[in-house]
């Protein structure tokens, strides 16, 4: 086969980054090879996101660019993967007409066959959702590195009223625990130092008797010098067992991404989030008792239908109360097919954006203050390489995912853990001095011994 060079671009969440690696794994098993240059590709794939309208608009713009390439090179195959494929197959194939292949998140195994269909001049379309597909036996294609994504479950059954994910990614299903720990082992043998377990709602992970806490513990045991992260947790089903598991294992990061979405109970109910702010705050308090130094990050939506100024103030109040390390903050975007789509989108764009800006400003202030509190303290940092700005400095990250910059030191290699004493901080970055090497394994022995 000579038309075998694939270029793939990925948009959206970490799940999509993990899916792209699965797609490349499948394609490589079928004789394709990846290229980093769209100009030399025979096949251009775009792994897409539908979560908000602006994500889709950006991707439509990008598809326009690829159309220009295709005009010059008519044999080129252009394909759309992921959530937009699932949601907009008609529009993409019939209206936009530049797309030859459309494949939703559960049909990637058929991609080689669907690309063949496109090479033969037809449209290759596969958009069925599955109740069982987890790509359990597919080894994702990963470049060497320190950090890997690993999806442990797919889909979502929560049906938050604003969210398109249950429609584009289908029902919840989990991968087997053994296949996940095997993959973690392989990553460890390849020198990876950090694995992030991914799922739309990892707390509903289930494999026979094993829940997500069991999975985390099993992954943490594979290699004590490897950091284990996870995302995303839903506040409704974050169990005590999970909190104790995080506390017991030094290599499970003390960091919980716990989307709150809004500070108003009335809006939470309209969102079908199934918890109250009181429950949420109790959970945060409990986690802080069980896991000393635990940090939180969150997602917040500004301007959900009927949101009043008072509701907005409640969101700011929750942020002040929890003091998140970080937040992903968005304007509400109506998505066709969701329950909220039937409600009037009655907060004007202007008001949404004004409130969003206040939310962003507050978060920045909180991040800045939290980082100032770290000055004088010692942090364990996994060194990732040179700092982005200068090769006279090294960059790494703490357990709570904060970037730390330290001066270059010949003794320090990429992929090692060091202790750094923090002496300066902005809202986004910590600056420190190297004070010695750190060993996650020893921390574990001191905790258990
Ligand atoms: N509008 C704005 N934000 C949304 N999110 C999901 N759907 C929407 C939407 N329709 C946000 C939520 C979720 C994160 C992944 O994206 O905050 O937690
Ligand atoms: Fe969407 Fe809610 Fe599921 Fe998250 S939990 S993917 S916001 S439906």
Tab-separated table of C-alpha atoms and ligand atoms in Angstrom:
chain	number	residue	atom	x	y	z
A	1	UNK	CA	0.000	0.000	0.000
A	2	UNK	CA	1.435	3.410	-0.787
A	3	UNK	CA	-1.341	5.804	0.185
A	4	UNK	CA	-0.772	5.247	3.841
A	5	UNK	CA	0.294	8.503	5.496
A	6	UNK	CA	-2.162	9.766	8.106
A	7	UNK	CA	-2.210	13.204	9.664
A	8	UNK	CA	-4.520	13.638	12.642
A	9	UNK	CA	-5.495	16.748	14.569
A	10	UNK	CA	-7.207	16.536	17.939
A	11	UNK	CA	-9.651	18.962	19.564
A	12	UNK	CA	-11.456	18.944	22.888
A	13	UNK	CA	-10.941	16.959	26.065
A	14	UNK	CA	-8.202	14.578	27.192
A	15	UNK	CA	-10.472	11.704	26.283
A	16	UNK	CA	-10.074	12.770	22.669
A	17	UNK	CA	-6.281	12.839	23.015
A	18	UNK	CA	-6.468	9.265	24.314
A	19	UNK	CA	-8.838	8.295	21.489
A	20	UNK	CA	-6.463	9.702	18.888
A	21	UNK	CA	-3.773	7.370	20.224
A	22	UNK	CA	-6.213	4.454	19.954
A	23	UNK	CA	-7.051	5.454	16.376
A	24	UNK	CA	-3.350	5.591	15.488
A	25	UNK	CA	-2.876	2.201	17.160
A	26	UNK	CA	-5.630	0.719	14.987
A	27	UNK	CA	-4.341	2.349	11.804
A	28	UNK	CA	-0.759	1.259	12.389
A	29	UNK	CA	-1.896	-2.333	12.859
A	30	UNK	CA	-3.392	-1.980	9.386
A	31	UNK	CA	-0.329	-0.679	7.596
A	32	UNK	CA	-0.803	3.065	7.975
A	33	UNK	CA	1.804	5.395	9.401
A	34	UNK	CA	1.446	8.746	11.137
A	35	UNK	CA	2.862	11.981	9.808
A	36	UNK	CA	3.141	15.302	11.594
A	37	UNK	CA	2.760	17.280	8.356
A	38	UNK	CA	-0.665	17.754	6.812
A	39	UNK	CA	0.870	18.576	3.392
A	40	UNK	CA	2.399	15.139	2.979
A	41	UNK	CA	-0.650	13.220	4.219
A	42	UNK	CA	-2.837	10.930	2.097
A	43	UNK	CA	-5.465	10.980	4.803
A	44	UNK	CA	-6.311	13.905	7.084
A	45	UNK	CA	-8.391	13.124	10.140
A	46	UNK	CA	-9.842	15.600	12.619
A	47	UNK	CA	-10.858	14.236	16.018
A	48	UNK	CA	-13.589	16.623	17.057
A	49	UNK	CA	-15.433	18.074	20.039
A	50	UNK	CA	-19.082	19.132	20.296
A	51	UNK	CA	-19.213	20.304	23.888
A	52	UNK	CA	-19.790	23.973	23.015
A	53	UNK	CA	-20.721	25.755	19.822
A	54	UNK	CA	-17.422	27.656	19.615
A	55	UNK	CA	-15.505	24.332	19.550
A	56	UNK	CA	-17.557	23.192	16.566
A	57	UNK	CA	-17.180	26.507	14.762
A	58	UNK	CA	-13.409	26.385	15.119
A	59	UNK	CA	-13.337	22.886	13.674
A	60	UNK	CA	-15.558	23.895	10.736
A	61	UNK	CA	-12.994	26.632	10.045
A	62	UNK	CA	-10.221	24.058	10.078
A	63	UNK	CA	-12.129	21.758	7.724
A	64	UNK	CA	-12.336	24.741	5.369
A	65	UNK	CA	-8.514	24.872	5.349
A	66	UNK	CA	-8.339	21.192	4.525
A	67	UNK	CA	-10.773	21.737	1.667
A	68	UNK	CA	-8.215	24.097	0.144
A	69	UNK	CA	-5.585	21.357	0.324
A	70	UNK	CA	-8.045	18.863	-1.184
A	71	UNK	CA	-8.796	21.205	-4.094
A	72	UNK	CA	-5.130	20.942	-5.034
A	73	UNK	CA	-4.940	17.241	-4.261
A	74	UNK	CA	-8.252	15.537	-5.134
A	75	UNK	CA	-7.084	12.083	-3.984
A	76	UNK	CA	-6.750	13.316	-0.425
A	77	UNK	CA	-9.152	11.700	2.052
A	78	UNK	CA	-10.535	13.987	4.761
A	79	UNK	CA	-12.280	12.429	7.736
A	80	UNK	CA	-14.093	13.638	10.811
A	81	UNK	CA	-13.904	11.541	13.980
A	82	UNK	CA	-15.378	11.911	17.454
A	83	UNK	CA	-18.312	13.830	18.836
A	84	UNK	CA	-19.046	16.029	15.801
A	85	UNK	CA	-19.084	12.945	13.598
A	86	UNK	CA	-21.756	11.509	15.830
A	87	UNK	CA	-23.800	14.694	16.019
A	88	UNK	CA	-23.454	16.216	12.562
A	89	UNK	CA	-22.948	13.332	10.135
A	90	UNK	CA	-25.603	14.635	7.699
A	91	UNK	CA	-24.318	18.172	7.679
A	92	UNK	CA	-20.734	17.005	7.228
A	93	UNK	CA	-21.390	14.593	4.389
A	94	UNK	CA	-24.266	16.236	2.548
A	95	UNK	CA	-23.891	19.963	3.161
A	96	UNK	CA	-20.179	20.524	3.647
A	97	UNK	CA	-19.269	17.835	1.134
A	98	UNK	CA	-15.546	17.937	1.747
A	99	UNK	CA	-15.688	15.038	4.141
A	100	UNK	CA	-15.100	11.506	2.862
A	101	UNK	CA	-15.073	9.659	6.156
A	102	UNK	CA	-17.242	10.200	9.246
A	103	UNK	CA	-16.598	7.940	12.228
A	104	UNK	CA	-18.081	8.250	15.706
A	105	UNK	CA	-16.269	7.355	18.966
A	106	UNK	CA	-17.395	3.702	19.071
A	107	UNK	CA	-16.553	2.698	15.486
A	108	UNK	CA	-12.828	3.320	15.284
A	109	UNK	CA	-12.110	-0.368	14.696
A	110	UNK	CA	-13.838	0.024	11.326
A	111	UNK	CA	-11.711	2.984	10.301
A	112	UNK	CA	-9.360	1.038	7.955
A	113	UNK	CA	-12.392	-0.442	6.167
A	114	UNK	CA	-14.125	2.960	5.972
A	115	UNK	CA	-10.993	4.608	4.591
A	116	UNK	CA	-10.944	1.912	1.880
A	117	UNK	CA	-14.548	2.744	1.051
A	118	UNK	CA	-13.506	6.387	0.636
A	119	UNK	CA	-10.528	5.459	-1.571
A	120	UNK	CA	-13.039	3.656	-3.788
A	121	UNK	CA	-15.003	6.875	-4.206
A	122	UNK	CA	-17.848	6.380	-1.709
A	123	UNK	CA	-18.433	7.930	1.683
A	124	UNK	CA	-17.115	5.885	4.619
A	125	UNK	CA	-19.587	6.334	7.426
A	126	UNK	CA	-19.682	4.598	10.825
A	127	UNK	CA	-21.581	6.313	13.602
A	128	UNK	CA	-23.244	3.544	15.639
A	129	UNK	CA	-22.832	3.822	19.380
A	130	UNK	CA	-22.005	0.669	21.293
A	131	UNK	CA	-22.917	-0.563	24.769
A	132	UNK	CA	-19.715	-2.569	25.085
A	133	UNK	CA	-16.851	-1.126	23.040
A	134	UNK	CA	-13.911	-0.124	25.280
A	135	UNK	CA	-10.986	-0.786	22.883
A	136	UNK	CA	-9.716	-3.053	25.650
A	137	UNK	CA	-7.311	-4.987	23.449
A	138	UNK	CA	-6.032	-2.084	21.356
A	139	UNK	CA	-2.600	-0.808	22.278
A	140	UNK	CA	-2.679	2.962	21.753
A	141	UNK	CA	0.146	4.480	19.747
A	142	UNK	CA	2.115	6.716	22.128
A	143	UNK	CA	5.280	8.650	21.506
A	144	UNK	CA	7.922	8.154	24.196
A	145	UNK	CA	7.490	10.574	27.047
A	146	UNK	CA	6.777	10.961	30.733
A	147	UNK	CA	3.046	11.457	30.789
A	148	UNK	CA	0.336	9.197	29.357
A	149	UNK	CA	-3.465	9.301	29.112
A	150	UNK	CA	-5.343	6.087	29.640
A	151	UNK	CA	-9.095	5.877	29.259
A	152	UNK	CA	-10.614	3.462	31.738
A	153	UNK	CA	-14.244	3.932	30.834
A	154	UNK	CA	-16.280	5.449	28.040
A	155	UNK	CA	-19.591	7.248	27.771
A	156	UNK	CA	-21.743	8.906	30.410
A	157	UNK	CA	-25.112	8.105	31.987
A	158	UNK	CA	-25.492	11.268	34.018
A	159	UNK	CA	-27.473	13.315	31.525
A	160	UNK	CA	-26.699	16.749	32.919
A	161	UNK	CA	-29.272	18.813	31.071
A	162	UNK	CA	-26.715	21.051	29.319
A	163	UNK	CA	-24.422	18.306	28.097
A	164	UNK	CA	-24.206	16.603	24.735
A	165	UNK	CA	-21.757	13.885	25.830
A	166	UNK	CA	-24.326	11.171	26.682
A	167	UNK	CA	-25.610	11.570	23.113
A	168	UNK	CA	-22.258	11.680	21.324
A	169	UNK	CA	-20.397	9.120	23.416
A	170	UNK	CA	-23.239	6.863	24.474
A	171	UNK	CA	-23.702	4.741	27.592
A	172	UNK	CA	-21.183	4.176	30.355
A	173	UNK	CA	-18.954	1.100	30.140
A	174	UNK	CA	-15.680	0.166	31.826
A	175	UNK	CA	-12.524	-1.520	30.653
A	176	UNK	CA	-11.303	-4.555	32.567
A	177	UNK	CA	-9.010	-3.838	35.502
A	178	UNK	CA	-6.403	-6.304	34.278
A	179	UNK	CA	-6.106	-4.737	30.851
A	180	UNK	CA	-5.613	-1.341	32.490
A	181	UNK	CA	-2.937	-2.467	34.954
A	182	UNK	CA	-1.170	-4.344	32.120
A	183	UNK	CA	-1.036	-1.120	30.156
A	184	UNK	CA	0.254	0.816	33.171
A	185	UNK	CA	2.977	-1.823	33.518
A	186	UNK	CA	3.993	-1.414	29.901
A	187	UNK	CA	4.105	2.348	30.329
A	188	UNK	CA	6.281	1.983	33.402
A	189	UNK	CA	8.668	-0.296	31.493
A	190	UNK	CA	8.895	2.332	28.743
A	191	UNK	CA	9.912	4.947	31.318
A	192	UNK	CA	6.638	6.841	31.715
A	193	UNK	CA	6.348	8.558	35.089
A	194	UNK	CA	2.768	9.695	35.155
A	195	UNK	CA	-0.511	8.149	34.050
A	196	UNK	CA	-3.852	9.942	34.036
A	197	UNK	CA	-6.850	7.605	34.196
A	198	UNK	CA	-9.654	9.091	32.146
A	199	UNK	CA	-13.405	8.816	32.058
A	200	UNK	CA	-16.351	11.182	31.847
A	201	UNK	CA	-17.226	10.057	35.360
A	202	UNK	CA	-14.539	7.744	36.700
A	203	UNK	CA	-16.378	7.162	39.970
A	204	UNK	CA	-18.847	4.895	38.215
A	205	UNK	CA	-16.019	2.606	37.071
A	206	UNK	CA	-16.978	-1.041	37.599
A	207	UNK	CA	-15.324	-4.313	36.682
A	208	UNK	CA	-17.035	-7.223	38.470
A	209	UNK	CA	-16.312	-6.644	42.175
A	210	UNK	CA	-13.849	-3.838	41.527
A	211	UNK	CA	-14.778	-0.171	41.802
A	212	UNK	CA	-12.717	2.882	40.913
A	213	UNK	CA	-10.907	2.926	44.271
A	214	UNK	CA	-9.780	-0.670	43.635
A	215	UNK	CA	-8.608	0.299	40.169
A	216	UNK	CA	-6.639	3.287	41.488
A	217	UNK	CA	-4.984	1.162	44.173
A	218	UNK	CA	-4.114	-1.531	41.624
A	219	UNK	CA	-2.565	1.043	39.271
A	220	UNK	CA	-0.639	2.695	42.112
A	221	UNK	CA	0.880	-0.671	43.061
A	222	UNK	CA	2.279	-1.345	39.599
A	223	UNK	CA	5.158	1.100	40.027
A	224	UNK	CA	5.527	3.201	43.158
A	225	UNK	CA	7.681	5.731	41.348
A	226	UNK	CA	4.885	6.475	38.910
A	227	UNK	CA	2.326	9.165	39.624
A	228	UNK	CA	-1.300	8.263	39.099
A	229	UNK	CA	-3.818	10.993	38.308
A	230	UNK	CA	-7.467	10.707	37.372
A	231	UNK	CA	-10.283	12.787	35.965
A	232	UNK	CA	-13.275	13.468	36.095
A	233	UNK	CA	-15.098	12.849	39.386
A	234	UNK	CA	-18.797	13.554	39.773
A	235	UNK	CA	-19.650	15.008	43.216
A	236	UNK	CA	-22.590	12.659	43.605
A	237	UNK	CA	-20.599	9.461	43.802
A	238	UNK	CA	-17.160	10.235	45.151
A	239	UNK	CA	-16.892	7.567	47.868
A	240	UNK	CA	-15.111	7.617	51.240
A	241	UNK	CA	-13.275	4.502	50.089
A	242	UNK	CA	-11.854	6.483	47.174
A	243	UNK	CA	-10.696	9.281	49.495
A	244	UNK	CA	-8.956	6.796	51.813
A	245	UNK	CA	-7.325	5.116	48.824
A	246	UNK	CA	-5.896	8.436	47.641
A	247	UNK	CA	-4.624	9.145	51.169
A	248	UNK	CA	-2.962	5.736	51.492
A	249	UNK	CA	-0.915	5.882	48.302
A	250	UNK	CA	1.689	8.672	47.991
A	251	UNK	CA	1.899	8.109	44.249
A	252	UNK	CA	-1.826	8.793	43.754
A	253	UNK	CA	-1.909	12.561	43.367
A	254	UNK	CA	-3.718	14.528	46.040
A	255	UNK	CA	-5.730	16.348	43.459
A	256	UNK	CA	-9.401	16.020	42.642
A	257	UNK	CA	-11.123	17.551	39.653
A	258	UNK	CA	-14.643	18.006	41.007
A	259	UNK	CA	-16.864	20.070	38.709
A	260	UNK	CA	-19.350	22.172	40.657
A	261	UNK	CA	-20.862	23.964	37.591
A	262	UNK	CA	-22.743	26.578	39.689
A	263	UNK	CA	-23.143	27.712	43.287
A	264	UNK	CA	-26.935	27.835	43.155
A	265	UNK	CA	-29.051	24.880	44.281
A	266	UNK	CA	-31.878	26.009	42.041
A	267	UNK	CA	-29.628	25.948	38.973
A	268	UNK	CA	-28.017	22.665	40.047
A	269	UNK	CA	-31.461	21.127	40.002
A	270	UNK	CA	-32.240	22.533	36.564
A	271	UNK	CA	-28.913	21.091	35.436
A	272	UNK	CA	-29.838	17.657	36.865
A	273	UNK	CA	-26.567	17.580	38.760
A	274	UNK	CA	-28.182	15.486	41.565
A	275	UNK	CA	-26.353	17.146	44.491
A	276	UNK	CA	-26.749	20.303	46.530
A	277	UNK	CA	-24.073	22.842	47.351
A	278	UNK	CA	-24.304	21.735	50.995
A	279	UNK	CA	-23.492	18.151	49.967
A	280	UNK	CA	-20.672	19.400	47.745
A	281	UNK	CA	-19.077	21.491	50.494
A	282	UNK	CA	-19.353	18.637	53.004
A	283	UNK	CA	-17.580	16.410	50.523
A	284	UNK	CA	-14.775	18.930	50.120
A	285	UNK	CA	-14.432	19.230	53.883
A	286	UNK	CA	-14.370	15.457	54.323
A	287	UNK	CA	-11.756	15.067	51.587
A	288	UNK	CA	-9.590	17.680	53.311
A	289	UNK	CA	-9.787	15.753	56.584
A	290	UNK	CA	-8.921	12.422	55.001
A	291	UNK	CA	-6.278	13.698	52.556
A	292	UNK	CA	-4.073	16.398	54.061
A	293	UNK	CA	-2.970	18.886	51.351
A	294	UNK	CA	-5.628	17.789	48.886
A	295	UNK	CA	-6.266	20.309	46.089
A	296	UNK	CA	-9.357	20.776	43.992
A	297	UNK	CA	-10.094	22.023	40.542
A	298	UNK	CA	-13.500	22.551	38.995
A	299	UNK	CA	-15.651	23.393	35.990
A	300	UNK	CA	-18.031	26.347	36.067
A	301	UNK	CA	-20.724	27.385	33.613
A	302	UNK	CA	-21.818	31.021	33.426
A	303	UNK	CA	-25.305	31.984	32.291
A	304	UNK	CA	-27.296	28.746	32.391
A	305	UNK	CA	-30.987	29.456	31.524
A	306	UNK	CA	-32.752	31.567	34.183
A	307	UNK	CA	-29.499	32.312	36.050
A	308	UNK	CA	-30.008	35.491	38.083
A	309	UNK	CA	-27.464	37.870	39.542
A	310	UNK	CA	-28.055	36.191	42.932
A	311	UNK	CA	-27.300	32.752	41.455
A	312	UNK	CA	-24.103	34.177	40.002
A	313	UNK	CA	-23.074	35.596	43.404
A	314	UNK	CA	-23.603	32.116	44.893
A	315	UNK	CA	-21.133	30.722	42.347
A	316	UNK	CA	-18.536	33.301	43.405
A	317	UNK	CA	-19.261	32.401	47.057
A	318	UNK	CA	-18.594	28.697	46.467
A	319	UNK	CA	-15.329	29.548	44.736
A	320	UNK	CA	-14.261	31.614	47.757
A	321	UNK	CA	-15.294	28.849	50.108
A	322	UNK	CA	-13.503	25.972	48.333
A	323	UNK	CA	-10.546	28.015	47.035
A	324	UNK	CA	-9.894	25.907	43.950
A	325	UNK	CA	-6.376	25.464	42.664
A	326	UNK	CA	-7.715	25.852	39.159
A	327	UNK	CA	-10.937	26.073	37.191
A	328	UNK	CA	-12.207	25.598	33.650
A	329	UNK	CA	-14.775	28.298	33.120
A	330	UNK	CA	-17.266	28.565	30.258
A	331	UNK	CA	-20.230	30.510	28.964
A	332	UNK	CA	-23.310	28.323	28.676
A	333	UNK	CA	-23.778	27.106	25.108
A	334	UNK	CA	-27.137	25.528	24.139
A	335	UNK	CA	-26.715	22.095	22.536
A	336	UNK	CA	-29.385	20.638	20.333
A	337	UNK	CA	-30.914	17.429	21.657
A	338	UNK	CA	-30.201	18.192	25.325
A	339	UNK	CA	-32.951	18.959	27.843
A	340	UNK	CA	-31.669	22.453	28.494
A	341	UNK	CA	-31.945	23.198	24.785
A	342	UNK	CA	-35.704	23.355	25.282
A	343	UNK	CA	-35.312	26.065	27.933
A	344	UNK	CA	-34.994	29.628	26.715
A	345	UNK	CA	-31.352	30.722	26.517
A	346	UNK	CA	-32.415	33.845	28.357
A	347	UNK	CA	-29.174	35.208	29.797
A	348	UNK	CA	-27.779	37.567	27.158
A	349	UNK	CA	-24.304	36.906	25.761
A	350	UNK	CA	-23.219	40.199	27.262
A	351	UNK	CA	-24.330	39.241	30.779
A	352	UNK	CA	-22.907	35.712	30.444
A	353	UNK	CA	-19.530	37.102	29.452
A	354	UNK	CA	-19.525	39.780	32.159
A	355	UNK	CA	-20.241	37.147	34.801
A	356	UNK	CA	-17.691	34.798	33.285
A	357	UNK	CA	-15.048	37.517	33.470
A	358	UNK	CA	-15.813	38.019	37.169
A	359	UNK	CA	-15.494	34.263	37.706
A	360	UNK	CA	-12.162	34.196	35.851
A	361	UNK	CA	-10.827	37.205	37.778
A	362	UNK	CA	-11.771	35.679	41.103
A	363	UNK	CA	-10.162	32.354	40.192
A	364	UNK	CA	-6.981	34.109	39.191
A	365	UNK	CA	-6.865	35.943	42.484
A	366	UNK	CA	-7.450	32.709	44.432
A	367	UNK	CA	-4.772	30.829	42.447
A	368	UNK	CA	-2.360	33.683	43.103
A	369	UNK	CA	-3.079	33.668	46.843
A	370	UNK	CA	-2.788	29.873	47.118
A	371	UNK	CA	0.538	29.984	45.304
A	372	UNK	CA	1.845	32.761	47.569
A	373	UNK	CA	1.111	30.496	50.531
A	374	UNK	CA	3.568	27.967	49.101
A	375	UNK	CA	6.512	30.376	49.290
A	376	UNK	CA	9.085	28.979	51.730
A	377	UNK	CA	7.620	25.464	51.443
A	378	UNK	CA	9.247	22.437	49.855
A	379	UNK	CA	7.469	20.639	46.997
A	380	UNK	CA	8.145	17.322	45.276
A	381	UNK	CA	8.548	18.031	41.571
A	382	UNK	CA	8.677	15.625	38.629
A	383	UNK	CA	11.164	17.193	36.205
A	384	UNK	CA	9.822	17.287	32.648
A	385	UNK	CA	12.601	19.103	30.792
A	386	UNK	CA	13.735	22.609	29.968
A	387	UNK	CA	11.405	25.458	30.815
A	388	UNK	CA	9.425	26.721	27.815
A	389	UNK	CA	11.011	30.150	28.022
A	390	UNK	CA	14.678	29.365	28.616
A	391	UNK	CA	17.044	26.399	28.577
A	392	UNK	CA	18.810	27.848	31.609
A	393	UNK	CA	15.856	26.583	33.671
A	394	UNK	CA	14.135	23.265	34.216
A	395	UNK	CA	10.403	22.795	34.453
A	396	UNK	CA	8.361	20.205	36.284
A	397	UNK	CA	5.110	19.694	38.100
A	398	UNK	CA	3.971	19.127	41.655
A	399	UNK	CA	1.532	16.540	42.881
A	400	UNK	CA	-1.227	19.149	42.510
A	401	UNK	CA	-0.199	19.766	38.892
A	402	UNK	CA	1.408	23.171	39.422
A	403	UNK	CA	4.306	24.124	37.182
A	404	UNK	CA	7.597	24.704	39.041
A	405	UNK	CA	10.632	26.345	37.460
A	406	UNK	CA	14.107	25.769	38.933
A	407	UNK	CA	17.575	26.795	37.697
A	408	UNK	CA	19.341	24.295	35.421
A	409	UNK	CA	21.504	21.824	37.312
A	410	UNK	CA	23.702	19.204	35.612
A	411	UNK	CA	22.770	16.596	38.192
A	412	UNK	CA	19.058	16.730	37.406
A	413	UNK	CA	17.781	14.545	34.568
A	414	UNK	CA	14.348	14.556	32.943
A	415	UNK	CA	11.968	12.148	34.651
A	416	UNK	CA	13.424	12.369	38.158
A	417	UNK	CA	11.708	13.642	41.274
A	418	UNK	CA	13.360	16.510	43.101
A	419	UNK	CA	12.613	18.607	46.138
A	420	UNK	CA	12.284	22.294	45.390
A	421	UNK	CA	11.948	25.127	47.876
A	422	UNK	CA	9.529	27.694	46.494
A	423	UNK	CA	10.759	31.292	46.613
A	424	UNK	CA	8.448	33.149	44.208
A	425	UNK	CA	5.025	32.578	42.644
A	426	UNK	CA	2.574	33.988	40.119
A	427	UNK	CA	-1.025	32.792	39.697
A	428	UNK	CA	0.160	30.193	37.156
A	429	UNK	CA	3.757	29.282	38.060
A	430	UNK	CA	5.976	28.550	41.051
A	431	UNK	CA	9.700	29.350	41.060
A	432	UNK	CA	12.097	27.538	43.381
A	433	UNK	CA	15.534	26.189	44.241
A	434	UNK	CA	16.660	22.567	44.022
A	435	UNK	CA	17.202	21.208	47.539
A	436	UNK	CA	17.704	17.502	46.866
A	437	UNK	CA	16.334	14.402	45.197
A	438	UNK	CA	13.004	12.918	46.227
A	439	UNK	CA	11.840	9.335	46.204
A	440	UNK	CA	8.142	8.472	46.015
A	441	UNK	CA	8.902	4.885	47.023
A	442	UNK	CA	10.506	5.966	50.303
A	443	UNK	CA	7.540	8.211	51.018
A	444	UNK	CA	5.349	5.158	50.607
A	445	UNK	CA	7.447	3.066	52.988
A	446	UNK	CA	7.411	5.794	55.619
A	447	UNK	CA	3.638	6.005	55.327
A	448	UNK	CA	3.009	2.268	55.524
A	449	UNK	CA	6.012	1.212	57.612
B	1	LIG	N1	-22.130	24.830	27.723
B	1	LIG	C1	-21.074	25.234	28.451
B	1	LIG	N2	-20.268	24.391	29.115
B	1	LIG	C2	-20.521	23.075	29.018
B	1	LIG	N3	-19.907	22.006	29.562
B	1	LIG	C3	-20.538	20.901	29.144
B	1	LIG	N4	-21.582	21.234	28.342
B	1	LIG	C4	-21.595	22.580	28.254
B	1	LIG	C5	-22.431	23.509	27.596
B	1	LIG	N5	-23.475	23.121	26.878
B	1	LIG	C6	-18.781	22.102	30.471
B	1	LIG	C7	-19.115	21.574	31.851
B	1	LIG	C8	-18.380	20.260	31.889
B	1	LIG	C9	-17.177	20.557	31.017
B	1	LIG	C10	-16.478	19.368	30.495
B	1	LIG	O1	-17.710	21.330	29.968
B	1	LIG	O2	-18.610	22.477	32.812
B	1	LIG	O3	-18.003	19.883	33.204
B	2	LIG	FE1	-21.670	15.761	30.548
B	2	LIG	FE2	-22.619	15.656	33.060
B	2	LIG	FE3	-21.710	13.407	31.849
B	2	LIG	FE4	-19.975	15.328	32.584
B	2	LIG	S1	-21.282	14.112	33.989
B	2	LIG	S2	-20.023	14.240	30.591
B	2	LIG	S3	-21.154	17.199	32.249
B	2	LIG	S4	-23.501	14.614	31.237
